[in-house]
């Protein structure tokens, strides 16, 4: 596997379940010195993993009033900031990074704890991100938001799949370079529905009964996504809203939400390993971003 020859510092914010899974992967993808990797978190009670990898660490609590001062001491131009925290504003961190020419990456849109509205939707958070995007100068440093395994990677896999379908059916159109070209390719292939699902295939040494539910990613994120209102995007050919659904905003008739929470809205899905099954509709950004990309 080829690695990225990254000469600058990589600063990872957070030391929860996601960070602990990501840190061992960094040496596999970046040919940088281990001393150039810094982990920063509110609390690091068990730094054994960090020390084993040869990384350094610091304890800081980022707040709305001190984050700029803290970041001034942590990053400089050309560095990469990986935000894996909760309740630390992604938008403020992105704004800081674009102003200081620091690369930025996160896995979801986070807000400060006192800014979180329990009635807000993923749609609303994404609209805040798009507003920030419009305000940032085009020549600013790159910031990738919501780029995890799911959300994030599935958006790239969707593009890859469209290209594979195009190859299989003999469509010779060149690889799309702009949004409108991706939408035209989907139209030419008569793709009307893009359905992303997942099934956890991890094993545990402890027996699991029929009534057990195990979360294999962030417990806090799992709870939040389960209790928030279910959201999705529908196709332009779907003229009737599902029962209990409403349009999320006035800018399109595509993004919708339900009166019920994600854990209570189930849809029939299909997987090669299991065939048909029912899944919960948990909130992510990519249903809206994917629908937007292929419906220009």
mmCIF file of C-alpha atoms in Angstrom:
data_model
loop_
_atom_site.group_PDB
_atom_site.id
_atom_site.type_symbol
_atom_site.label_atom_id
_atom_site.label_comp_id
_atom_site.label_asym_id
_atom_site.label_seq_id
_atom_site.Cartn_x
_atom_site.Cartn_y
_atom_site.Cartn_z
ATOM 1 C CA UNK A 1 0.000 0.000 0.000
ATOM 2 C CA UNK A 2 1.375 3.424 -0.941
ATOM 3 C CA UNK A 3 1.679 6.046 1.770
ATOM 4 C CA UNK A 4 1.381 9.807 1.740
ATOM 5 C CA UNK A 5 4.689 11.573 2.321
ATOM 6 C CA UNK A 6 3.313 14.191 4.682
ATOM 7 C CA UNK A 7 5.982 16.499 6.085
ATOM 8 C CA UNK A 8 3.865 18.461 8.545
ATOM 9 C CA UNK A 9 2.276 17.711 11.887
ATOM 10 C CA UNK A 10 -0.958 15.728 12.280
ATOM 11 C CA UNK A 11 -3.023 16.789 15.275
ATOM 12 C CA UNK A 12 -5.836 14.450 16.330
ATOM 13 C CA UNK A 13 -8.482 16.011 18.561
ATOM 14 C CA UNK A 14 -10.244 13.512 20.839
ATOM 15 C CA UNK A 15 -9.347 10.183 22.367
ATOM 16 C CA UNK A 16 -12.598 8.262 22.302
ATOM 17 C CA UNK A 17 -13.512 5.033 20.544
ATOM 18 C CA UNK A 18 -13.112 6.496 17.045
ATOM 19 C CA UNK A 19 -9.714 8.051 17.741
ATOM 20 C CA UNK A 20 -8.407 4.829 19.284
ATOM 21 C CA UNK A 21 -9.422 2.972 16.137
ATOM 22 C CA UNK A 22 -7.903 5.572 13.804
ATOM 23 C CA UNK A 23 -4.525 6.146 15.472
ATOM 24 C CA UNK A 24 -2.998 2.730 14.614
ATOM 25 C CA UNK A 25 -3.951 3.293 10.956
ATOM 26 C CA UNK A 26 -1.981 6.524 10.576
ATOM 27 C CA UNK A 27 1.459 4.883 10.106
ATOM 28 C CA UNK A 28 -0.057 2.714 7.350
ATOM 29 C CA UNK A 29 -1.088 5.735 5.301
ATOM 30 C CA UNK A 30 1.346 8.508 6.218
ATOM 31 C CA UNK A 31 5.115 8.166 5.943
ATOM 32 C CA UNK A 32 5.639 10.808 8.592
ATOM 33 C CA UNK A 33 7.684 10.741 11.761
ATOM 34 C CA UNK A 34 5.787 9.416 14.793
ATOM 35 C CA UNK A 35 6.894 12.482 16.728
ATOM 36 C CA UNK A 36 4.844 14.546 14.282
ATOM 37 C CA UNK A 37 1.576 12.975 15.491
ATOM 38 C CA UNK A 38 -0.049 14.754 18.424
ATOM 39 C CA UNK A 39 -3.196 13.585 20.235
ATOM 40 C CA UNK A 40 -5.129 16.253 22.105
ATOM 41 C CA UNK A 41 -8.092 15.420 24.349
ATOM 42 C CA UNK A 42 -9.879 16.629 27.419
ATOM 43 C CA UNK A 43 -8.849 13.538 29.340
ATOM 44 C CA UNK A 44 -6.278 10.843 28.512
ATOM 45 C CA UNK A 45 -6.397 8.401 31.430
ATOM 46 C CA UNK A 46 -4.911 5.480 29.476
ATOM 47 C CA UNK A 47 -2.219 6.749 27.076
ATOM 48 C CA UNK A 48 -0.692 3.306 26.509
ATOM 49 C CA UNK A 49 -1.801 3.155 22.847
ATOM 50 C CA UNK A 50 -0.412 6.618 22.120
ATOM 51 C CA UNK A 51 2.907 5.793 23.766
ATOM 52 C CA UNK A 52 3.128 2.430 22.003
ATOM 53 C CA UNK A 53 2.766 4.162 18.632
ATOM 54 C CA UNK A 54 5.394 6.725 19.561
ATOM 55 C CA UNK A 55 2.965 9.637 19.342
ATOM 56 C CA UNK A 56 2.829 12.544 21.773
ATOM 57 C CA UNK A 57 -0.228 13.813 23.627
ATOM 58 C CA UNK A 58 -1.565 16.783 25.568
ATOM 59 C CA UNK A 59 -4.676 17.319 27.674
ATOM 60 C CA UNK A 60 -6.790 20.339 26.767
ATOM 61 C CA UNK A 61 -10.479 21.124 27.043
ATOM 62 C CA UNK A 62 -11.524 23.081 23.962
ATOM 63 C CA UNK A 63 -14.285 25.613 24.580
ATOM 64 C CA UNK A 64 -15.970 28.335 22.593
ATOM 65 C CA UNK A 65 -13.791 30.931 24.311
ATOM 66 C CA UNK A 66 -10.378 29.247 24.248
ATOM 67 C CA UNK A 67 -10.231 27.077 21.104
ATOM 68 C CA UNK A 68 -8.429 29.688 19.006
ATOM 69 C CA UNK A 69 -5.760 30.244 21.652
ATOM 70 C CA UNK A 70 -5.285 26.487 22.123
ATOM 71 C CA UNK A 71 -5.042 25.856 18.385
ATOM 72 C CA UNK A 72 -2.517 28.684 18.001
ATOM 73 C CA UNK A 73 -0.142 26.598 20.118
ATOM 74 C CA UNK A 74 -0.981 23.268 18.433
ATOM 75 C CA UNK A 75 -1.019 23.814 14.670
ATOM 76 C CA UNK A 76 0.712 25.915 12.075
ATOM 77 C CA UNK A 77 0.352 26.468 8.336
ATOM 78 C CA UNK A 78 0.352 23.207 6.383
ATOM 79 C CA UNK A 79 -0.553 20.957 9.323
ATOM 80 C CA UNK A 80 -3.532 18.575 9.356
ATOM 81 C CA UNK A 81 -6.183 18.819 12.062
ATOM 82 C CA UNK A 82 -8.325 15.680 12.503
ATOM 83 C CA UNK A 83 -11.376 16.422 14.627
ATOM 84 C CA UNK A 84 -12.746 13.319 16.374
ATOM 85 C CA UNK A 85 -14.370 15.097 19.297
ATOM 86 C CA UNK A 86 -17.938 15.544 20.471
ATOM 87 C CA UNK A 87 -19.534 18.894 21.305
ATOM 88 C CA UNK A 88 -16.655 20.884 19.809
ATOM 89 C CA UNK A 89 -17.894 23.027 16.930
ATOM 90 C CA UNK A 90 -16.795 21.639 13.569
ATOM 91 C CA UNK A 91 -17.802 24.915 11.966
ATOM 92 C CA UNK A 92 -15.590 27.038 14.220
ATOM 93 C CA UNK A 93 -12.650 24.664 13.766
ATOM 94 C CA UNK A 94 -13.089 24.710 9.982
ATOM 95 C CA UNK A 95 -13.273 28.494 9.990
ATOM 96 C CA UNK A 96 -10.054 28.640 11.995
ATOM 97 C CA UNK A 97 -8.274 26.173 9.715
ATOM 98 C CA UNK A 98 -9.240 27.954 6.507
ATOM 99 C CA UNK A 99 -8.010 31.245 7.965
ATOM 100 C CA UNK A 100 -4.656 29.726 9.028
ATOM 101 C CA UNK A 101 -4.071 27.456 5.995
ATOM 102 C CA UNK A 102 -4.437 24.265 8.041
ATOM 103 C CA UNK A 103 -5.930 21.122 6.475
ATOM 104 C CA UNK A 104 -9.054 19.862 8.249
ATOM 105 C CA UNK A 105 -10.917 16.550 8.483
ATOM 106 C CA UNK A 106 -13.838 15.324 10.587
ATOM 107 C CA UNK A 107 -16.427 12.541 10.584
ATOM 108 C CA UNK A 108 -19.557 14.538 11.399
ATOM 109 C CA UNK A 109 -20.856 18.044 12.030
ATOM 110 C CA UNK A 110 -20.535 18.889 15.718
ATOM 111 C CA UNK A 111 -21.762 21.957 17.608
ATOM 112 C CA UNK A 112 -20.828 23.437 20.970
ATOM 113 C CA UNK A 113 -22.895 21.872 23.739
ATOM 114 C CA UNK A 114 -24.832 25.082 24.440
ATOM 115 C CA UNK A 115 -25.669 25.469 20.733
ATOM 116 C CA UNK A 116 -27.238 22.045 20.313
ATOM 117 C CA UNK A 117 -30.983 22.260 19.695
ATOM 118 C CA UNK A 118 -32.684 18.950 20.515
ATOM 119 C CA UNK A 119 -35.298 19.739 17.875
ATOM 120 C CA UNK A 120 -32.844 20.523 15.080
ATOM 121 C CA UNK A 121 -32.262 18.156 12.186
ATOM 122 C CA UNK A 122 -29.189 16.876 10.382
ATOM 123 C CA UNK A 123 -30.541 18.936 7.491
ATOM 124 C CA UNK A 124 -30.188 22.114 9.594
ATOM 125 C CA UNK A 125 -26.603 21.303 10.592
ATOM 126 C CA UNK A 126 -25.684 20.650 6.963
ATOM 127 C CA UNK A 127 -27.212 23.972 5.949
ATOM 128 C CA UNK A 128 -24.902 25.698 8.453
ATOM 129 C CA UNK A 129 -21.960 23.900 6.872
ATOM 130 C CA UNK A 130 -23.015 24.916 3.347
ATOM 131 C CA UNK A 131 -23.374 28.523 4.519
ATOM 132 C CA UNK A 132 -19.808 28.417 5.834
ATOM 133 C CA UNK A 133 -18.623 26.875 2.574
ATOM 134 C CA UNK A 134 -20.086 29.768 0.600
ATOM 135 C CA UNK A 135 -18.269 32.285 2.800
ATOM 136 C CA UNK A 136 -14.816 30.689 2.501
ATOM 137 C CA UNK A 137 -12.530 32.014 -0.270
ATOM 138 C CA UNK A 138 -11.962 29.452 -3.060
ATOM 139 C CA UNK A 139 -8.181 29.419 -2.513
ATOM 140 C CA UNK A 140 -8.523 28.413 1.146
ATOM 141 C CA UNK A 141 -6.991 25.216 2.522
ATOM 142 C CA UNK A 142 -9.005 22.035 2.083
ATOM 143 C CA UNK A 143 -11.583 21.042 4.708
ATOM 144 C CA UNK A 144 -13.394 17.701 4.479
ATOM 145 C CA UNK A 145 -16.441 17.300 6.672
ATOM 146 C CA UNK A 146 -18.375 14.133 7.563
ATOM 147 C CA UNK A 147 -15.721 11.964 5.945
ATOM 148 C CA UNK A 148 -15.859 8.772 7.978
ATOM 149 C CA UNK A 149 -16.587 5.225 6.887
ATOM 150 C CA UNK A 150 -20.313 5.918 6.909
ATOM 151 C CA UNK A 151 -20.942 8.799 6.350
ATOM 152 C CA UNK A 152 -18.172 9.794 4.001
ATOM 153 C CA UNK A 153 -16.617 6.788 2.321
ATOM 154 C CA UNK A 154 -19.998 5.581 1.051
ATOM 155 C CA UNK A 155 -20.261 8.752 -1.043
ATOM 156 C CA UNK A 156 -17.023 7.819 -2.811
ATOM 157 C CA UNK A 157 -18.152 4.205 -3.203
ATOM 158 C CA UNK A 158 -21.379 5.430 -4.811
ATOM 159 C CA UNK A 159 -19.364 7.235 -7.481
ATOM 160 C CA UNK A 160 -17.231 4.153 -8.004
ATOM 161 C CA UNK A 161 -20.317 1.989 -8.389
ATOM 162 C CA UNK A 162 -21.830 4.296 -11.005
ATOM 163 C CA UNK A 163 -18.630 4.065 -13.022
ATOM 164 C CA UNK A 164 -18.683 0.266 -12.748
ATOM 165 C CA UNK A 165 -22.294 0.163 -13.959
ATOM 166 C CA UNK A 166 -21.399 2.486 -16.828
ATOM 167 C CA UNK A 167 -18.568 0.140 -17.820
ATOM 168 C CA UNK A 168 -20.802 -2.945 -17.615
ATOM 169 C CA UNK A 169 -23.514 -1.482 -19.850
ATOM 170 C CA UNK A 170 -21.065 0.007 -22.332
ATOM 171 C CA UNK A 171 -21.474 3.693 -21.574
ATOM 172 C CA UNK A 172 -18.227 5.285 -22.719
ATOM 173 C CA UNK A 173 -18.757 8.692 -21.177
ATOM 174 C CA UNK A 174 -15.600 10.047 -19.535
ATOM 175 C CA UNK A 175 -15.389 10.165 -15.749
ATOM 176 C CA UNK A 176 -17.509 13.099 -14.514
ATOM 177 C CA UNK A 177 -15.577 16.054 -13.158
ATOM 178 C CA UNK A 178 -18.364 18.335 -11.911
ATOM 179 C CA UNK A 179 -21.682 17.781 -10.139
ATOM 180 C CA UNK A 180 -23.835 18.230 -13.228
ATOM 181 C CA UNK A 181 -21.873 15.532 -15.073
ATOM 182 C CA UNK A 182 -22.459 13.034 -12.240
ATOM 183 C CA UNK A 183 -26.177 13.816 -12.380
ATOM 184 C CA UNK A 184 -26.233 13.321 -16.162
ATOM 185 C CA UNK A 185 -24.435 9.986 -15.828
ATOM 186 C CA UNK A 186 -26.969 8.781 -13.251
ATOM 187 C CA UNK A 187 -29.764 9.860 -15.582
ATOM 188 C CA UNK A 188 -28.205 8.077 -18.553
ATOM 189 C CA UNK A 189 -27.905 4.898 -16.472
ATOM 190 C CA UNK A 190 -31.541 5.356 -15.310
ATOM 191 C CA UNK A 191 -30.468 5.175 -11.666
ATOM 192 C CA UNK A 192 -33.486 6.280 -9.631
ATOM 193 C CA UNK A 193 -32.771 5.012 -6.124
ATOM 194 C CA UNK A 194 -29.513 4.819 -4.167
ATOM 195 C CA UNK A 195 -29.988 2.809 -1.012
ATOM 196 C CA UNK A 196 -27.119 2.537 1.493
ATOM 197 C CA UNK A 197 -27.323 -0.012 4.271
ATOM 198 C CA UNK A 198 -24.955 -1.804 6.576
ATOM 199 C CA UNK A 199 -24.850 -4.870 8.779
ATOM 200 C CA UNK A 200 -22.316 -5.325 11.554
ATOM 201 C CA UNK A 201 -20.398 -8.580 11.124
ATOM 202 C CA UNK A 202 -18.044 -8.173 14.077
ATOM 203 C CA UNK A 203 -17.828 -11.012 16.560
ATOM 204 C CA UNK A 204 -17.559 -11.005 20.335
ATOM 205 C CA UNK A 205 -16.327 -13.656 22.731
ATOM 206 C CA UNK A 206 -19.312 -12.982 24.989
ATOM 207 C CA UNK A 207 -22.628 -14.632 24.097
ATOM 208 C CA UNK A 208 -25.282 -12.297 22.707
ATOM 209 C CA UNK A 209 -28.934 -13.016 23.388
ATOM 210 C CA UNK A 210 -31.860 -12.081 21.166
ATOM 211 C CA UNK A 211 -32.685 -9.011 23.276
ATOM 212 C CA UNK A 212 -29.134 -7.657 23.478
ATOM 213 C CA UNK A 213 -28.053 -4.666 21.432
ATOM 214 C CA UNK A 214 -24.349 -4.016 21.031
ATOM 215 C CA UNK A 215 -22.941 -0.787 19.641
ATOM 216 C CA UNK A 216 -19.604 -1.125 17.885
ATOM 217 C CA UNK A 217 -19.021 2.570 17.381
ATOM 218 C CA UNK A 218 -19.450 5.697 19.500
ATOM 219 C CA UNK A 219 -22.157 5.000 22.085
ATOM 220 C CA UNK A 220 -23.069 8.699 22.347
ATOM 221 C CA UNK A 221 -23.428 9.001 18.569
ATOM 222 C CA UNK A 222 -25.501 5.828 18.431
ATOM 223 C CA UNK A 223 -27.922 7.164 21.039
ATOM 224 C CA UNK A 224 -28.227 10.563 19.354
ATOM 225 C CA UNK A 225 -28.814 9.125 15.880
ATOM 226 C CA UNK A 226 -31.423 6.742 17.272
ATOM 227 C CA UNK A 227 -33.559 9.285 19.128
ATOM 228 C CA UNK A 228 -33.412 12.144 16.616
ATOM 229 C CA UNK A 229 -36.113 12.428 13.971
ATOM 230 C CA UNK A 230 -35.511 10.107 11.018
ATOM 231 C CA UNK A 231 -34.383 11.899 7.858
ATOM 232 C CA UNK A 232 -33.794 10.900 4.257
ATOM 233 C CA UNK A 233 -33.994 12.210 0.707
ATOM 234 C CA UNK A 234 -36.498 11.079 -1.890
ATOM 235 C CA UNK A 235 -36.268 10.999 -5.673
ATOM 236 C CA UNK A 236 -37.880 13.448 -8.071
ATOM 237 C CA UNK A 237 -40.111 10.587 -9.262
ATOM 238 C CA UNK A 238 -41.560 10.155 -5.745
ATOM 239 C CA UNK A 239 -44.399 12.655 -5.773
ATOM 240 C CA UNK A 240 -46.202 11.458 -2.636
ATOM 241 C CA UNK A 241 -44.554 11.800 0.764
ATOM 242 C CA UNK A 242 -44.414 8.729 3.009
ATOM 243 C CA UNK A 243 -46.802 8.690 5.950
ATOM 244 C CA UNK A 244 -45.657 10.990 8.746
ATOM 245 C CA UNK A 245 -43.049 12.749 6.593
ATOM 246 C CA UNK A 246 -42.494 16.472 5.977
ATOM 247 C CA UNK A 247 -40.130 18.497 3.817
ATOM 248 C CA UNK A 248 -37.075 19.619 5.785
ATOM 249 C CA UNK A 249 -36.850 23.035 4.179
ATOM 250 C CA UNK A 250 -38.125 25.204 1.387
ATOM 251 C CA UNK A 251 -35.136 24.983 -0.968
ATOM 252 C CA UNK A 252 -36.129 21.635 -2.482
ATOM 253 C CA UNK A 253 -38.717 18.877 -2.444
ATOM 254 C CA UNK A 254 -36.129 16.210 -1.807
ATOM 255 C CA UNK A 255 -34.962 16.291 1.826
ATOM 256 C CA UNK A 256 -37.566 15.064 4.300
ATOM 257 C CA UNK A 257 -37.936 14.140 7.961
ATOM 258 C CA UNK A 258 -40.412 12.036 9.918
ATOM 259 C CA UNK A 259 -42.395 12.669 13.072
ATOM 260 C CA UNK A 260 -40.844 9.518 14.534
ATOM 261 C CA UNK A 261 -37.283 8.923 15.727
ATOM 262 C CA UNK A 262 -34.747 6.981 13.670
ATOM 263 C CA UNK A 263 -35.029 3.856 15.785
ATOM 264 C CA UNK A 264 -38.778 3.800 15.222
ATOM 265 C CA UNK A 265 -38.723 4.222 11.442
ATOM 266 C CA UNK A 266 -37.841 0.929 9.825
ATOM 267 C CA UNK A 267 -37.479 0.186 6.148
ATOM 268 C CA UNK A 268 -37.015 -3.064 4.290
ATOM 269 C CA UNK A 269 -33.537 -3.461 2.923
ATOM 270 C CA UNK A 270 -31.415 -6.149 1.310
ATOM 271 C CA UNK A 271 -27.881 -7.401 1.808
ATOM 272 C CA UNK A 272 -25.981 -10.094 -0.103
ATOM 273 C CA UNK A 273 -25.105 -11.940 3.115
ATOM 274 C CA UNK A 274 -28.593 -12.045 4.599
ATOM 275 C CA UNK A 275 -31.110 -11.192 1.904
ATOM 276 C CA UNK A 276 -34.083 -9.125 3.042
ATOM 277 C CA UNK A 277 -34.070 -7.519 6.474
ATOM 278 C CA UNK A 278 -35.451 -4.466 8.225
ATOM 279 C CA UNK A 279 -33.182 -1.583 9.158
ATOM 280 C CA UNK A 280 -33.498 1.619 11.176
ATOM 281 C CA UNK A 281 -33.228 5.029 9.508
ATOM 282 C CA UNK A 282 -30.368 6.714 11.359
ATOM 283 C CA UNK A 283 -29.358 10.256 10.524
ATOM 284 C CA UNK A 284 -26.326 11.010 8.400
ATOM 285 C CA UNK A 285 -25.417 13.773 5.991
ATOM 286 C CA UNK A 286 -24.798 11.623 2.947
ATOM 287 C CA UNK A 287 -28.435 10.901 1.999
ATOM 288 C CA UNK A 288 -28.798 14.640 1.393
ATOM 289 C CA UNK A 289 -25.393 15.181 -0.226
ATOM 290 C CA UNK A 290 -25.712 12.132 -2.502
ATOM 291 C CA UNK A 291 -29.248 13.078 -3.538
ATOM 292 C CA UNK A 292 -28.087 16.612 -4.258
ATOM 293 C CA UNK A 293 -25.144 15.434 -6.369
ATOM 294 C CA UNK A 294 -27.232 13.205 -8.643
ATOM 295 C CA UNK A 295 -30.249 15.465 -9.086
ATOM 296 C CA UNK A 296 -28.793 18.645 -10.528
#
